[in-house]
CSV table of C-alpha atoms (C1' of nucleotides) in Angstrom, one decimal:
chain,number,residue,atom,x,y,z
A,1,MET,CA,-50.1,-25.0,-2.1
A,2,ASN,CA,-49.0,-25.5,1.5
A,3,ARG,CA,-49.2,-28.8,3.3
A,4,VAL,CA,-52.3,-27.8,5.3
A,5,MET,CA,-54.2,-27.0,2.1
A,6,LYS,CA,-53.1,-30.2,0.4
A,7,ILE,CA,-54.5,-32.1,3.3
A,8,TYR,CA,-57.8,-30.2,2.9
A,9,LYS,CA,-57.9,-30.9,-0.8
A,10,VAL,CA,-57.2,-34.6,-0.3
A,11,LEU,CA,-59.8,-35.0,2.4
A,12,HIS,CA,-62.4,-33.1,0.3
A,13,GLU,CA,-61.7,-35.3,-2.7
A,14,LYS,CA,-61.9,-38.4,-0.6
A,15,TYR,CA,-65.0,-37.7,1.5
A,16,GLY,CA,-66.8,-34.9,-0.4
A,17,ALA,CA,-68.6,-32.0,1.1
A,18,GLN,CA,-69.7,-32.7,4.6
A,19,GLY,CA,-72.3,-30.0,5.1
A,20,TRP,CA,-71.7,-28.0,8.2
A,21,TRP,CA,-73.5,-29.1,11.3
A,22,PRO,CA,-75.8,-32.1,12.0
A,23,PHE,CA,-79.3,-31.1,12.5
A,24,THR,CA,-82.2,-32.8,14.3
A,25,ASP,CA,-84.1,-33.4,11.0
A,26,GLY,CA,-81.7,-36.2,10.3
A,27,GLY,CA,-78.3,-35.1,9.4
A,28,TYR,CA,-76.1,-32.8,7.6
A,29,HIS,CA,-77.2,-30.2,5.1
A,30,SER,CA,-74.7,-31.0,2.5
A,31,ASP,CA,-73.9,-28.0,0.3
A,32,ASP,CA,-76.5,-26.0,2.2
A,33,TYR,CA,-74.7,-23.0,3.7
A,34,ILE,CA,-77.8,-20.9,4.1
A,35,PHE,CA,-78.5,-22.3,7.5
A,36,PRO,CA,-79.0,-21.2,10.2
A,37,LYS,CA,-81.9,-19.1,9.0
A,38,ASN,CA,-83.4,-17.9,12.2
A,39,GLU,CA,-82.9,-17.5,15.9
A,40,ASN,CA,-84.2,-21.0,16.8
A,41,GLN,CA,-81.8,-22.7,14.4
A,42,ILE,CA,-78.9,-20.6,15.8
A,43,PHE,CA,-79.8,-21.7,19.3
A,44,GLU,CA,-80.2,-25.3,18.3
A,45,ILE,CA,-76.6,-25.3,17.0
A,46,CYS,CA,-75.4,-23.8,20.2
A,47,LEU,CA,-77.3,-26.4,22.2
A,48,GLY,CA,-75.8,-29.1,20.1
A,49,VAL,CA,-72.3,-27.7,20.7
A,50,ILE,CA,-72.7,-27.9,24.5
A,51,LEU,CA,-74.3,-31.3,24.4
A,52,THR,CA,-71.6,-32.8,22.1
A,53,GLN,CA,-68.8,-32.0,24.5
A,54,ASN,CA,-66.9,-35.3,24.9
A,55,THR,CA,-69.8,-37.3,23.5
A,56,THR,CA,-70.9,-38.8,20.2
A,57,PHE,CA,-73.3,-36.8,18.1
A,58,THR,CA,-75.7,-39.8,17.9
A,59,SER,CA,-76.2,-39.4,21.6
A,60,VAL,CA,-76.8,-35.6,21.2
A,61,VAL,CA,-79.5,-36.3,18.6
A,62,LYS,CA,-81.3,-38.5,21.1
A,63,SER,CA,-81.2,-35.6,23.6
A,64,LEU,CA,-82.4,-33.1,21.0
A,65,ASN,CA,-85.2,-35.4,19.9
A,66,SER,CA,-86.1,-35.9,23.5
A,67,LEU,CA,-86.4,-32.2,24.0
A,68,SER,CA,-88.3,-31.9,20.7
A,69,THR,CA,-90.9,-34.5,21.9
A,70,MET,CA,-91.4,-32.4,25.0
A,71,ASN,CA,-91.9,-29.4,22.7
A,72,CYS,CA,-88.9,-27.9,24.4
A,73,LEU,CA,-86.4,-27.5,21.6
A,74,ASP,CA,-86.2,-23.7,22.0
A,75,TYR,CA,-84.6,-21.5,24.7
A,76,LYS,CA,-87.8,-20.1,26.0
A,77,ALA,CA,-89.3,-23.5,26.6
A,78,ILE,CA,-86.1,-24.8,28.2
A,79,LYS,CA,-86.1,-21.9,30.6
A,80,LYS,CA,-89.6,-22.9,31.8
A,81,MET,CA,-88.8,-26.6,32.2
A,82,PRO,CA,-88.3,-28.0,35.7
A,83,LEU,CA,-84.5,-28.6,36.1
A,84,ASP,CA,-85.0,-32.4,36.6
A,85,MET,CA,-87.0,-32.6,33.4
A,86,LEU,CA,-84.2,-30.9,31.4
A,87,LYS,CA,-81.6,-33.2,33.0
A,88,SER,CA,-83.6,-36.3,32.1
A,89,ALA,CA,-84.1,-35.1,28.5
A,90,ILE,CA,-80.4,-34.6,27.9
A,91,LYS,CA,-79.3,-37.7,29.9
A,92,PRO,CA,-78.2,-39.7,26.8
A,93,SER,CA,-75.4,-37.1,26.2
A,94,GLY,CA,-73.8,-37.7,29.5
A,95,TYR,CA,-72.6,-35.2,32.2
A,96,PHE,CA,-76.3,-34.1,32.4
A,97,ASN,CA,-75.9,-32.3,35.8
A,98,GLN,CA,-73.2,-30.1,34.4
A,99,LYS,CA,-74.6,-29.6,30.9
A,100,ALA,CA,-78.1,-28.7,32.2
A,101,ASN,CA,-76.5,-25.8,34.1
A,102,TYR,CA,-74.3,-24.9,31.1
A,103,ILE,CA,-77.4,-24.7,28.9
A,104,LEU,CA,-79.2,-22.4,31.3
A,105,ALA,CA,-76.2,-20.2,31.6
A,106,PHE,CA,-75.9,-20.0,27.9
A,107,ILE,CA,-79.6,-19.1,27.5
A,108,LYS,CA,-79.1,-16.1,29.8
A,109,PHE,CA,-76.2,-15.0,27.7
A,110,PHE,CA,-78.1,-15.7,24.5
A,111,GLU,CA,-81.1,-13.6,25.5
A,112,ARG,CA,-78.8,-10.7,26.4
A,113,LEU,CA,-77.4,-10.8,22.9
A,114,GLU,CA,-80.8,-9.8,21.5
A,115,GLY,CA,-79.9,-11.2,18.1
A,116,GLY,CA,-76.4,-9.8,18.0
A,117,VAL,CA,-73.2,-11.7,17.2
A,118,PRO,CA,-71.1,-12.6,20.3
A,119,THR,CA,-67.4,-12.2,20.5
A,120,ARG,CA,-65.1,-15.1,21.3
A,121,GLU,CA,-64.2,-13.5,24.6
A,122,GLU,CA,-67.8,-13.1,25.6
A,123,LEU,CA,-68.5,-16.7,24.8
A,124,LEU,CA,-65.5,-17.9,26.8
A,125,ALA,CA,-66.8,-16.0,29.8
A,126,VAL,CA,-69.9,-18.2,29.8
A,127,LYS,CA,-69.7,-21.2,32.2
A,128,GLY,CA,-69.4,-24.3,30.1
A,129,ILE,CA,-68.1,-22.7,27.0
A,130,GLY,CA,-64.4,-23.4,26.4
A,131,PRO,CA,-62.3,-22.7,23.4
A,132,GLU,CA,-63.6,-25.4,21.1
A,133,SER,CA,-67.3,-24.7,22.0
A,134,ALA,CA,-66.7,-21.0,21.5
A,135,ASP,CA,-65.2,-21.5,18.1
A,136,SER,CA,-67.8,-24.1,17.0
A,137,ILE,CA,-70.6,-21.7,18.0
A,138,LEU,CA,-68.9,-18.8,16.1
A,139,LEU,CA,-68.2,-20.9,13.0
A,140,TYR,CA,-71.4,-22.8,12.6
A,141,ALA,CA,-74.1,-20.8,14.4
A,142,TYR,CA,-72.8,-17.3,13.6
A,143,LYS,CA,-70.8,-17.9,10.4
A,144,GLN,CA,-67.6,-16.3,11.7
A,145,PRO,CA,-64.4,-17.6,10.3
A,146,GLU,CA,-62.9,-19.1,13.4
A,147,PHE,CA,-61.0,-22.4,13.0
A,148,VAL,CA,-62.2,-25.2,15.4
A,149,VAL,CA,-59.5,-27.3,17.0
A,150,ASP,CA,-60.6,-30.6,18.6
A,151,ALA,CA,-58.8,-33.7,19.9
A,152,TYR,CA,-58.9,-35.2,16.4
A,153,THR,CA,-57.4,-32.2,14.8
A,154,LYS,CA,-54.5,-32.3,17.3
A,155,ARG,CA,-53.9,-36.0,16.7
A,156,LEU,CA,-54.0,-35.7,13.0
A,157,LEU,CA,-51.7,-32.6,12.8
A,158,LEU,CA,-49.3,-34.3,15.3
A,159,HIS,CA,-49.2,-37.4,13.2
A,160,ALA,CA,-48.5,-35.3,10.1
A,161,GLY,CA,-45.6,-33.7,11.8
A,162,LEU,CA,-47.1,-30.2,11.5
A,163,ILE,CA,-47.4,-29.3,15.2
A,164,ASP,CA,-45.5,-30.0,18.4
A,165,GLU,CA,-46.8,-32.5,21.0
A,166,LYS,CA,-47.4,-29.8,23.5
A,167,ALA,CA,-48.8,-27.1,21.2
A,168,SER,CA,-51.7,-25.3,22.9
A,169,TYR,CA,-55.2,-24.8,21.5
A,170,LEU,CA,-54.5,-21.3,20.4
A,171,VAL,CA,-51.2,-22.1,18.8
A,172,ILE,CA,-52.8,-24.9,16.7
A,173,LYS,CA,-55.8,-22.6,15.8
A,174,LYS,CA,-53.6,-19.7,14.7
A,175,PHE,CA,-51.3,-22.1,12.7
A,176,MET,CA,-54.2,-23.5,10.8
A,177,GLU,CA,-55.8,-20.1,10.2
A,178,SER,CA,-52.6,-18.6,8.9
A,179,GLU,CA,-51.9,-21.5,6.6
A,180,ILE,CA,-55.4,-21.4,5.1
A,181,GLU,CA,-55.4,-17.7,4.8
A,182,LYS,CA,-52.3,-17.8,2.6
A,183,GLU,CA,-54.5,-19.5,0.0
A,184,LEU,CA,-57.9,-18.1,0.5
A,185,LYS,CA,-58.6,-14.4,0.7
A,186,ASP,CA,-62.4,-14.3,0.2
A,187,ARG,CA,-64.3,-14.3,3.5
A,188,ASP,CA,-67.0,-16.6,2.3
A,189,GLU,CA,-64.5,-19.1,0.9
A,190,LEU,CA,-62.6,-19.0,4.1
A,191,LEU,CA,-65.8,-19.6,6.1
A,192,ILE,CA,-66.8,-22.6,4.0
A,193,CYS,CA,-63.2,-24.0,4.2
A,194,TYR,CA,-63.2,-23.7,8.0
A,195,GLN,CA,-66.6,-25.4,8.3
A,196,GLU,CA,-65.8,-28.2,5.9
A,197,PHE,CA,-62.2,-28.7,7.1
A,198,HIS,CA,-63.3,-29.3,10.6
A,199,ALA,CA,-66.1,-31.7,9.5
A,200,LEU,CA,-63.7,-33.5,7.2
A,201,ILE,CA,-61.1,-34.0,9.9
A,202,VAL,CA,-63.8,-35.5,12.1
A,203,ALA,CA,-65.0,-37.8,9.4
A,204,HIS,CA,-61.4,-38.9,8.6
A,205,ALA,CA,-60.3,-39.1,12.2
A,206,LYS,CA,-63.2,-41.4,13.2
A,207,LEU,CA,-61.7,-43.9,10.8
A,208,PHE,CA,-58.0,-43.5,11.5
A,209,TYR,CA,-57.5,-41.6,14.8
A,210,SER,CA,-59.9,-43.2,17.2
A,211,LYS,CA,-57.8,-46.1,18.4
A,212,LYS,CA,-54.2,-46.2,19.5
A,213,PRO,CA,-51.8,-46.2,17.9
A,214,TYR,CA,-53.2,-43.3,16.0
A,215,GLY,CA,-52.9,-42.8,12.3
A,216,ILE,CA,-52.6,-46.5,11.2
A,217,GLY,CA,-53.8,-46.6,7.6
A,218,CYS,CA,-54.0,-42.8,7.3
A,219,PHE,CA,-53.1,-41.9,3.7
A,220,LEU,CA,-52.2,-38.3,4.4
B,1,DA,C1',-64.9,-55.8,30.5
B,2,DG,C1',-62.9,-51.8,29.1
B,3,DC,C1',-62.0,-48.1,26.2
B,4,DC,C1',-63.6,-44.2,23.9
B,5,DA,C1',-66.6,-40.2,22.6
B,6,DG,C1',-66.1,-33.5,18.0
B,7,DG,C1',-64.5,-30.9,26.5
B,8,DC,C1',-64.9,-28.0,30.5
B,9,DT,C1',-64.3,-26.5,35.3
B,10,DA,C1',-62.1,-26.4,39.6
B,11,DC,C1',-58.2,-26.9,41.9
B,12,DC,C1',-53.4,-27.9,42.4
B,13,DG,C1',-48.2,-26.8,42.2
C,1,DC,C1',-49.2,-20.5,33.5
C,2,DG,C1',-49.3,-26.2,32.7
C,3,DG,C1',-51.2,-30.6,34.6
C,4,DT,C1',-55.1,-33.5,36.2
C,5,DA,C1',-59.4,-35.5,38.6
C,6,DG,C1',-64.2,-35.5,38.1
C,7,DC,C1',-68.1,-35.4,35.4
C,8,DA,C1',-71.9,-39.9,33.0
C,9,DT,C1',-74.1,-42.2,29.3
C,10,DG,C1',-74.0,-45.3,25.3
C,11,DG,C1',-71.7,-47.9,21.6
C,12,DC,C1',-68.6,-51.2,20.2
DNA sequence: AGCCAGGCTACCG
DNA sequence: CGGTAGCATGGC
């Protein structure tokens, strides 16, 4: 087993299955990989991805609940909302002026998909969707095996000596995917590993990679 | 009081 | 291309 998969194994043993994406009904659906079941749930994940940019998920849940209270937790309703109302609903997540427009841009894109699966390139062309958001949407909303790299991932891998300080997003992503694919051939196993791995890194990094100096007490 | 949060765009050289 | 200012609220 390579180093990357050993890290995955240790994290999984330590923290257990994380589920896949936090939902407004309270939290993670541990061991429930059937979600998302319908268009609304797919959209809710995409919404969460945009809102969670550079913010804590607890703030995002406030925004989602706020939209839900207004009966606006779906793309058709959001489209009809006055812009100021949308902004005020998502205020807890920060950057509400930008994110309101990102959400509206995404809705236009989402409607044109008509239930289809977007490509990574198509997602990146939407204003407000960068590499991490594109991969998160593909991995969690559309069940595509795309590894998600975030600030925590980079810190952890750097501390473990597995990547270079100035490794780009794509370099890190491809490195992780190639190491994992050496061990896992089945697409469903790969998908679950990518989903869990990212969630496990976040869970672990919140404990050991939030404050400088990073990695103090990390057992990896 | 200050740093940090599961980034992204625009603009710079 | 790589590097960086600006975006904004909330929690600790």
